[in-house]
Short mmCIF file of C-alpha atoms in Angstrom, two decimals:
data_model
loop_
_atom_site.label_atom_id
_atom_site.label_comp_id
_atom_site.label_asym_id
_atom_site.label_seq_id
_atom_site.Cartn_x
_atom_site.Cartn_y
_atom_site.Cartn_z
CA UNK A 102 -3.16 -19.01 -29.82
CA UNK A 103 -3.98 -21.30 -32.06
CA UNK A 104 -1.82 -24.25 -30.65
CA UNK A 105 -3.68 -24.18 -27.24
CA UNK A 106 -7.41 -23.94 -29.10
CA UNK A 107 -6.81 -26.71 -31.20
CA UNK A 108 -5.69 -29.03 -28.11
CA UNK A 109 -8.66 -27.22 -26.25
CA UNK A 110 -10.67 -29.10 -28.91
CA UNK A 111 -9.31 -31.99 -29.35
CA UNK A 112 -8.53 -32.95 -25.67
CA UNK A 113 -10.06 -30.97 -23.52
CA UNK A 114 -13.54 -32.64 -21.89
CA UNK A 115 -16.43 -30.47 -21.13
CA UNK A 116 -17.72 -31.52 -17.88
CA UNK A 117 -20.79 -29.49 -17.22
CA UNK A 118 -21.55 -25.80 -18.37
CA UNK A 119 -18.58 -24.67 -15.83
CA UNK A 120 -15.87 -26.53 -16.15
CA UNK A 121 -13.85 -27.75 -18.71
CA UNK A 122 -11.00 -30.77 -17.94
CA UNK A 123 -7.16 -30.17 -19.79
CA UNK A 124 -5.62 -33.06 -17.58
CA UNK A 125 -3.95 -34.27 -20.62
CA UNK A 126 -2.02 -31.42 -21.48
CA UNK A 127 -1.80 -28.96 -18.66
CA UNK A 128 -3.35 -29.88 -15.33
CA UNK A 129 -1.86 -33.14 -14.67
CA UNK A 130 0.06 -34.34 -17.22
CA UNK A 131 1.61 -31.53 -19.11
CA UNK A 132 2.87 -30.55 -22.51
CA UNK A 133 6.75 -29.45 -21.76
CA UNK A 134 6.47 -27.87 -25.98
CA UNK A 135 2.76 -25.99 -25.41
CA UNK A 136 4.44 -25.08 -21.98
CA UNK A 137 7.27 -23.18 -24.22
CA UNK A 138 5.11 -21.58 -26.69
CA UNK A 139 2.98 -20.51 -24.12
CA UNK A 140 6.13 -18.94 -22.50
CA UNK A 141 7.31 -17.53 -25.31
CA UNK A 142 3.49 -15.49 -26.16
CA UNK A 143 4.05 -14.28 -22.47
CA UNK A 144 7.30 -13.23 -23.37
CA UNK A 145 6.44 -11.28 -26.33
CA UNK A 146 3.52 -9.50 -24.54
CA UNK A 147 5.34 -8.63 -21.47
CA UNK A 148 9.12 -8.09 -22.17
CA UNK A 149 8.75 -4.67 -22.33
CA UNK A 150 7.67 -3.54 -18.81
CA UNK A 151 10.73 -4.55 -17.54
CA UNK A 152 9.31 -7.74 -15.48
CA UNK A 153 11.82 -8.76 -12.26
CA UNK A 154 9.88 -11.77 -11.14
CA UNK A 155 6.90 -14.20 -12.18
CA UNK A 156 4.29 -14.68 -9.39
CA UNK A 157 2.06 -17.96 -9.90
CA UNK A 158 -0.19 -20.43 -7.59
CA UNK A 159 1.05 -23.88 -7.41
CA UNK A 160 0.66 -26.33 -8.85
CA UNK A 161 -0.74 -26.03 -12.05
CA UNK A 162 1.11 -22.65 -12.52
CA UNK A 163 4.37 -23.52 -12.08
CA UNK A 164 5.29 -25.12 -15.48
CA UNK A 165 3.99 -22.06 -17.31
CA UNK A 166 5.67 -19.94 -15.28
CA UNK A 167 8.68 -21.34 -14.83
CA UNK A 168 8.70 -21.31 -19.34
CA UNK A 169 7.88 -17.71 -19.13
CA UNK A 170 10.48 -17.06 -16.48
CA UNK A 171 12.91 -18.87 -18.69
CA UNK A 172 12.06 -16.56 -21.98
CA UNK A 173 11.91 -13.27 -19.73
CA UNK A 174 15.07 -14.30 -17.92
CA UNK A 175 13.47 -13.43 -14.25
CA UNK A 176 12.71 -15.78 -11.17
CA UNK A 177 9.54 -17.70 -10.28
CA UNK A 178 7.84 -17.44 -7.07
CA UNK A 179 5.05 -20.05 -6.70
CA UNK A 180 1.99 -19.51 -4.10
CA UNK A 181 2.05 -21.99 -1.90
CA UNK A 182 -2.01 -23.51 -0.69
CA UNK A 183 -2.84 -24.24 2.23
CA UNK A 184 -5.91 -24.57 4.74
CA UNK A 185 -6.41 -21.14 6.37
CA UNK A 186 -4.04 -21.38 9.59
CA UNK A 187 -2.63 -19.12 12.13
CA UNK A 188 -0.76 -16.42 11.68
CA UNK A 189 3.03 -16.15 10.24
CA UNK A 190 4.76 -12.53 10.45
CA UNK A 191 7.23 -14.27 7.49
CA UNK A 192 4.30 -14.58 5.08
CA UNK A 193 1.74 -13.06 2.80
CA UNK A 194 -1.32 -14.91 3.34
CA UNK A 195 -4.64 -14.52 1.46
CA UNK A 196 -7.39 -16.40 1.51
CA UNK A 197 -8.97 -17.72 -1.97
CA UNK A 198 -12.19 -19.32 -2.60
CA UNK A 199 -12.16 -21.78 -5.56
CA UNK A 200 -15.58 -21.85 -6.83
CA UNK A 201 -14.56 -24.47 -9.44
CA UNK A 202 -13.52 -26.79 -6.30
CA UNK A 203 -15.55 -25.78 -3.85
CA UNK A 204 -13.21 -25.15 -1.14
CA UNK A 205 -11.20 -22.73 1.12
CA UNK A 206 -7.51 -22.42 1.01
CA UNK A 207 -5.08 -20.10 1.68
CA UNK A 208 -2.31 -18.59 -0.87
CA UNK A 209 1.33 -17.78 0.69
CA UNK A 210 4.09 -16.45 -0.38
CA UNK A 211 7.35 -15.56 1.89
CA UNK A 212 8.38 -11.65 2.44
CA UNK A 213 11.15 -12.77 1.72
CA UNK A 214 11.19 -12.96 -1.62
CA UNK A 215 8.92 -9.91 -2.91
CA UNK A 216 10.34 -6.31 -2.31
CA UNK A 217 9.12 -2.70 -3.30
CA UNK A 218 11.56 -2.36 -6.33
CA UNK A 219 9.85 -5.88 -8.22
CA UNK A 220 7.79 -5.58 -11.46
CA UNK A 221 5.43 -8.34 -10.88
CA UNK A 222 3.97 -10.58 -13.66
CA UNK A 223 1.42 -12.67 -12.52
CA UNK A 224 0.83 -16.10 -13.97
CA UNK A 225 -1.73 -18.72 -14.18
CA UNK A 226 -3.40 -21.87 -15.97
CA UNK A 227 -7.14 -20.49 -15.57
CA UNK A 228 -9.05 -17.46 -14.61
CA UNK A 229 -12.56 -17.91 -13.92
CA UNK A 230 -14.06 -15.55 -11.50
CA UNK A 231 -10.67 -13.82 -10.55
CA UNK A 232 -10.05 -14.75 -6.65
CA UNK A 233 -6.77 -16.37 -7.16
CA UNK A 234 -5.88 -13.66 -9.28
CA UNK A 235 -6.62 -11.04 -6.94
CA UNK A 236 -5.43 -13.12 -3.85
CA UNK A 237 -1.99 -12.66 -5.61
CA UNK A 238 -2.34 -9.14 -6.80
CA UNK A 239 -3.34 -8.37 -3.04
CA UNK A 240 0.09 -10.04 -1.98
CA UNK A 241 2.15 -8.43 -4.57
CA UNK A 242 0.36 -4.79 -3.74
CA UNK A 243 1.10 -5.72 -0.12
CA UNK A 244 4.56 -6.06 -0.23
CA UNK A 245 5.16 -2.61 -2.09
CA UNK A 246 5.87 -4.10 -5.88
CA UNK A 247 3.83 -3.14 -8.49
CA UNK A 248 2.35 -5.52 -10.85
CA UNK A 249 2.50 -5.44 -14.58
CA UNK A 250 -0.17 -7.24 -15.78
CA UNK A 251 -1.37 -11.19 -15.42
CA UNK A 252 -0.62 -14.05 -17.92
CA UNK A 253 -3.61 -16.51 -18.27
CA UNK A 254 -3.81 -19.95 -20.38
CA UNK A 255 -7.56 -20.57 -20.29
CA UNK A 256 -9.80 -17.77 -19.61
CA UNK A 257 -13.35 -18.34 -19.13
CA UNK A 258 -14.79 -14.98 -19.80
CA UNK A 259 -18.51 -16.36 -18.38
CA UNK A 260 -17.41 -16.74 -15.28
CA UNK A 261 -16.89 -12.61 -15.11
CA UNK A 262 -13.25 -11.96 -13.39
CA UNK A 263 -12.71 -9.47 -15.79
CA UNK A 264 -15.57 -7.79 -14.40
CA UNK A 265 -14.70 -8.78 -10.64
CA UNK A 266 -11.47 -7.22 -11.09
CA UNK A 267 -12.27 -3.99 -13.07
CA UNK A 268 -11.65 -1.55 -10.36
CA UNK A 269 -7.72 -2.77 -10.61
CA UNK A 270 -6.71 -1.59 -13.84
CA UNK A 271 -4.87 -4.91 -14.43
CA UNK A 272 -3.52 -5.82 -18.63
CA UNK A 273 -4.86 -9.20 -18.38
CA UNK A 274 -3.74 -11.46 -21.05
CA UNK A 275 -5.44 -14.48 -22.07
CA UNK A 276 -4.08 -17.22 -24.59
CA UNK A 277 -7.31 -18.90 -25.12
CA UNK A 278 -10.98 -16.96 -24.04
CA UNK A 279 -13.57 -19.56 -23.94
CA UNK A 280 -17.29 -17.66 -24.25
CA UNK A 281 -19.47 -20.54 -23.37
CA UNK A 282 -19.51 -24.70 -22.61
CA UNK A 283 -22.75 -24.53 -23.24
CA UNK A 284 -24.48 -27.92 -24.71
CA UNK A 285 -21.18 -29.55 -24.32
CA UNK A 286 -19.72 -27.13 -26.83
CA UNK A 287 -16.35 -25.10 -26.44
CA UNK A 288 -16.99 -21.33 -27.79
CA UNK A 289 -14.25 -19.26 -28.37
CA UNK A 290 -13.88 -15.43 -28.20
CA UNK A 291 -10.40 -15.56 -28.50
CA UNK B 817 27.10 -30.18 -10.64
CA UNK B 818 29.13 -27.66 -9.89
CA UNK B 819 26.42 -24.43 -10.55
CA UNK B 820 23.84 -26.32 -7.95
CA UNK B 821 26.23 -26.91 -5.67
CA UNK B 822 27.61 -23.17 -5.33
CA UNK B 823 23.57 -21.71 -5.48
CA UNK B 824 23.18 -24.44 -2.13
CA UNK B 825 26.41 -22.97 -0.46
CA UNK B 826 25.28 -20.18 -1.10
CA UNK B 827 21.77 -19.79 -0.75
CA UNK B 828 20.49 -22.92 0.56
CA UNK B 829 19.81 -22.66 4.85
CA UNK B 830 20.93 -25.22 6.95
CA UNK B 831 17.83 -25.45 9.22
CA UNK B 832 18.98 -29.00 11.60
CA UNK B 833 20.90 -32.11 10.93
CA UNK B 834 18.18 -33.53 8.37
CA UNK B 835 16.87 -30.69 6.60
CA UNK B 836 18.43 -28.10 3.88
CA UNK B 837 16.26 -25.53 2.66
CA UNK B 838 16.88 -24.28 -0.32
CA UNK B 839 13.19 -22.38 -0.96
CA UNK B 840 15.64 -19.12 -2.84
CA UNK B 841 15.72 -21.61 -6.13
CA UNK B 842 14.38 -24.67 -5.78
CA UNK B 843 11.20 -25.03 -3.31
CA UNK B 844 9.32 -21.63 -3.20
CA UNK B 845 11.18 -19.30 -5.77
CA UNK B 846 12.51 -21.14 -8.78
CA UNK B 847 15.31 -20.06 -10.46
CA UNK B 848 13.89 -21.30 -14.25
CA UNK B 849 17.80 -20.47 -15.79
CA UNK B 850 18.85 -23.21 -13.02
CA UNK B 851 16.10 -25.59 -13.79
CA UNK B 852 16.84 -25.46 -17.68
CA UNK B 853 20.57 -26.58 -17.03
CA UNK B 854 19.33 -29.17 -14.51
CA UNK B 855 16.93 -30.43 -18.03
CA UNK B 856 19.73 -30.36 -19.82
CA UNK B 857 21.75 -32.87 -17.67
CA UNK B 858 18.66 -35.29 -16.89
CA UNK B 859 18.85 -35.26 -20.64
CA UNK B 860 22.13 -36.10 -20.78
CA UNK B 861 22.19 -38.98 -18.53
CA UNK B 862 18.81 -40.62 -19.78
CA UNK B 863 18.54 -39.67 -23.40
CA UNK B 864 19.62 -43.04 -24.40
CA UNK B 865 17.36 -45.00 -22.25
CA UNK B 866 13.88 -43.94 -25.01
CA UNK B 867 12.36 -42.27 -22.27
CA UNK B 868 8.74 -41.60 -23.48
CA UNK B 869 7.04 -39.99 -20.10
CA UNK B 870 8.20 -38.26 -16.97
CA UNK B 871 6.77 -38.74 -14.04
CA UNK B 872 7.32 -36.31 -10.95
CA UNK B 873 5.19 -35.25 -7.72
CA UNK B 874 3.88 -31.97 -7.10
CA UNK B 875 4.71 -29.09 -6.27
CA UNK B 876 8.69 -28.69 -6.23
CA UNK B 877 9.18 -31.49 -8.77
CA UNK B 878 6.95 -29.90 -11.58
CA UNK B 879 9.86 -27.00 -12.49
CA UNK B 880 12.40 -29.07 -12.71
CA UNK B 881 10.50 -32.09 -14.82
CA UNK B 882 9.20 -29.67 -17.36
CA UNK B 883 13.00 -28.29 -18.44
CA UNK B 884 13.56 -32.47 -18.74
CA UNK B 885 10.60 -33.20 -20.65
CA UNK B 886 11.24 -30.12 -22.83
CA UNK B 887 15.15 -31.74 -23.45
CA UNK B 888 13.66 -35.09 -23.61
CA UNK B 889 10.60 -33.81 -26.02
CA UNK B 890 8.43 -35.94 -23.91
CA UNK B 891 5.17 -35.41 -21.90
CA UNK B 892 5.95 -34.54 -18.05
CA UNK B 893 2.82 -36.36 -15.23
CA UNK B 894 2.51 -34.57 -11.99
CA UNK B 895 1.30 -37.03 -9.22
CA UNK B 896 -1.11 -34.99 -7.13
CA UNK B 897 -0.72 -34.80 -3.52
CA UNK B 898 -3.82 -35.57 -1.31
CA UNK B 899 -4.76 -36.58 1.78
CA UNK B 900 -5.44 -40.44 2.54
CA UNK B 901 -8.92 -40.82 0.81
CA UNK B 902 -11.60 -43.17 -0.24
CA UNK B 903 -10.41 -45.57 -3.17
CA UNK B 904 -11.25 -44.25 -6.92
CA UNK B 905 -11.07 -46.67 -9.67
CA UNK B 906 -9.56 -43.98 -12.20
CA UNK B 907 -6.05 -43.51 -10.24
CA UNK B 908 -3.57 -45.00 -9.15
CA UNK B 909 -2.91 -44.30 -5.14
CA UNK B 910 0.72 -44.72 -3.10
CA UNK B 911 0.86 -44.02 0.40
CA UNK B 912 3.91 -41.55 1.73
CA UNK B 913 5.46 -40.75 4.57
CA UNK B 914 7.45 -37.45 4.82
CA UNK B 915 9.98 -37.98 7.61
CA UNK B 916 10.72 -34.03 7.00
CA UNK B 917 7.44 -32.70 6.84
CA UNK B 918 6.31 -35.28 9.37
CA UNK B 919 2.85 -35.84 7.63
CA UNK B 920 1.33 -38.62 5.56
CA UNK B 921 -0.54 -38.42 1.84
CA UNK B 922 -1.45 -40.09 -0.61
CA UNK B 923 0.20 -39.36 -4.08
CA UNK B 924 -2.34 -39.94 -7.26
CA UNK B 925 -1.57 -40.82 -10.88
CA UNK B 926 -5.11 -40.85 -13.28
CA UNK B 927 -4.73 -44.26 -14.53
CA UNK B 928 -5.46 -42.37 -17.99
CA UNK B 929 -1.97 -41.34 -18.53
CA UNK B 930 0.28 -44.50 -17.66
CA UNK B 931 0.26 -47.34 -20.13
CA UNK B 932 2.14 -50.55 -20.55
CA UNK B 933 4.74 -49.54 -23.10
CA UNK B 934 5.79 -46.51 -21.43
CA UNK B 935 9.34 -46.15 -20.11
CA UNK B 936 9.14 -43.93 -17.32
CA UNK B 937 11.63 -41.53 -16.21
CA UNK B 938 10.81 -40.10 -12.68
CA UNK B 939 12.42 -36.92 -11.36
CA UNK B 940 11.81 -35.31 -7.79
CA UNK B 941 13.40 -32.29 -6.22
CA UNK B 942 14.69 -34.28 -3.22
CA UNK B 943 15.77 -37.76 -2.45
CA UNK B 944 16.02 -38.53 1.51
CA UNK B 945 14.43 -41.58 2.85
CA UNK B 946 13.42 -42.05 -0.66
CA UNK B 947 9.16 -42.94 0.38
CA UNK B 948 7.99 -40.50 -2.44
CA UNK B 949 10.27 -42.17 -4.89
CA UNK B 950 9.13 -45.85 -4.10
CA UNK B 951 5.75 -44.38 -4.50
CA UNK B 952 6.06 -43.43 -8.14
CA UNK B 953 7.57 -46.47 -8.61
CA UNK B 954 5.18 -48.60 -7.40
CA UNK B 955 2.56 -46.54 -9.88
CA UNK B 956 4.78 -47.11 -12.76
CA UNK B 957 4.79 -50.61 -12.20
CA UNK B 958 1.38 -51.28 -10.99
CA UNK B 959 0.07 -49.67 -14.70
CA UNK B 960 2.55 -52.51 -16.27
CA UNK B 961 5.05 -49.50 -17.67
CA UNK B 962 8.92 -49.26 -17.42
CA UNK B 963 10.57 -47.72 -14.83
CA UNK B 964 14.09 -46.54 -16.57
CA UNK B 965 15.71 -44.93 -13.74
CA UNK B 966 15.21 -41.51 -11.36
CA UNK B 967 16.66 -38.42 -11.90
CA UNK B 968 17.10 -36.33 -8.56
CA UNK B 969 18.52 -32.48 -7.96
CA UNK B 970 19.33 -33.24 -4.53
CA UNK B 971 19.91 -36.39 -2.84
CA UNK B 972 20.92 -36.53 0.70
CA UNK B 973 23.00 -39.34 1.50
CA UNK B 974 22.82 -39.85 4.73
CA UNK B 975 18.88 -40.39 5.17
CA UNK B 976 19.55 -43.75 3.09
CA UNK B 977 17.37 -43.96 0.21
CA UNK B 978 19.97 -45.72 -1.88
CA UNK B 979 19.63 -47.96 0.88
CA UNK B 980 15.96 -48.55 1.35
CA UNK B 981 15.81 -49.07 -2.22
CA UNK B 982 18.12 -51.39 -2.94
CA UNK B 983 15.64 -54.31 -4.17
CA UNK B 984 14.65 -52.12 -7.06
CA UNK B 985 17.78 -52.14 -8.72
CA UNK B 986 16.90 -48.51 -10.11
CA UNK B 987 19.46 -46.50 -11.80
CA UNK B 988 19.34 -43.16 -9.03
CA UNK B 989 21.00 -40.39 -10.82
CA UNK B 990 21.90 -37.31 -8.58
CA UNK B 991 22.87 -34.38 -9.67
CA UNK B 992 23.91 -33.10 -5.85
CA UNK B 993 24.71 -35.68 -3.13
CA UNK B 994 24.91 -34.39 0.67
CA UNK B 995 26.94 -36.44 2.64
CA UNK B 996 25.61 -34.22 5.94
CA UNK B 997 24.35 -31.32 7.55
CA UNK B 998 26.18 -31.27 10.64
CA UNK B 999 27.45 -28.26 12.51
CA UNK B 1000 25.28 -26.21 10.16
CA UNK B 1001 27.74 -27.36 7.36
CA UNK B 1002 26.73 -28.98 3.86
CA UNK B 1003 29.15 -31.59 3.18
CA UNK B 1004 28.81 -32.57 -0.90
CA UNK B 1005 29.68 -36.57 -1.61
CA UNK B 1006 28.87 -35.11 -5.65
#
């Protein structure tokens, strides 16, 4: 998506070989017309598996979600974080380690709201080495719905998930791959 | 608004006097077609007022602000929610008191985003005893921008905020007003 690389360029700040900052545009203050387009390439790549609901991670998730849940006409559920706790019999808990952040946290998401008859589209701003991602496939495959496939704005492919998640057959799709932030440099594969 | 208020008389739970939970649309599963109508009237209200940034605090607020901004064709802040901290010179910092959630944080703007000629329009999912809201206030005016007015989903009444807030002469636009919550009824003033 051409859109997202260019802003990836222009306003995006490499902080070390592992991280790269989009506060301007999508992790703290947000584009609502990238947010669209963005929803609208999730649209086209997913309307046809007949998605009932968006899962996503607040809080960065949420406005692309809630664009692609617009365009695909289905509800959002966002993952709620919190620090690993005791035990609810109303929730789906897993536990995720950010790598990027360095800490613990647990992702939940109500029974409630995920049954065995949803087609689940998961959503989210990055995927790095895949443990959100597979904290909410885990949920979705726990409460009986199948999941389509996962929506991703910033991939970075050196950090492996696609690799870490191989065994689950999952159609990732990624807006923007980044290959390297190497010597302070953004490298695209995609 | 007439949609909002059937979806909380219908969905929303009455859990005591002071709270409404309304986590089917609003504060866990989002419905987006719901959040595009409620961008729609925030546009309608504040259009006229050259509103160049939103500013709303995660995680509930985010949906809802993005449809707005995407009306408004404007960029959309989150304030990020954190627990009282050491000071950083790079954000603003508001402490908040949640009377429902019964906990304290600390809500953070980067001071990158908020500029003197900005005319802020803040949103939030809730208004009770209206702490969050002064908050974002008091960042909007501490980085010398405009505070135009407040745009709120769900406002209820009876916790005062209009009240509280009085000094600020801030234009509070609702688009659901509780007058109470008693005998596990919702009683609408709007």
């Amino acid at each position: 998506m051409k859109l997202l690389q260019d802003l990836i360029i222009e306003k995006g700040k490499v902080i070390n070989e592992s991280i790269l900052k989009v506060d301007s545009f999508l992790n703290h203050q947000i584009d609502p017309m990238l947010m669209s387009e963005i929803g609208k390439a999730f649209f086209e790549h997913f309307h046809k598996h007949n998605v009932t609901k968006i899962l996503t991670i607040e809080a960065s998730g949420i406005a692309v979600a809630v664009m692609a849940g617009f365009y695909l006409q289905v509800p959002v559920i966002f993952g709620k974080k919190q620090k690993p706790s005791t035990f609810s019999e109303h929730f789906y808990k897993k536990m995720v380690t950010s790598f990027t952040k360095n800490v613990d946290y647990e992702v939940c998401v109500s029974k409630e709201f995920l049954h065995p008859c949803d087609r689940i589209l998961i959503i989210d701003d990055f995927l790095a080495h895949g443990n959100a991602l597979k904290a909410l496939y885990d949920i979705t495959i726990e409460s009986g719905a199948e999941v389509v496939g996962a929506g991703i704005v910033i991939e970075k492919a050196f950090q492996k998930a696609r690799q870490n998640l191989e065994g689950l057959n999952l159609d990732i799709f990624s807006l923007a791959i980044i290959n390297s932030l190497k010597h302070n440099q953004v490298e695209f594969l995609k």
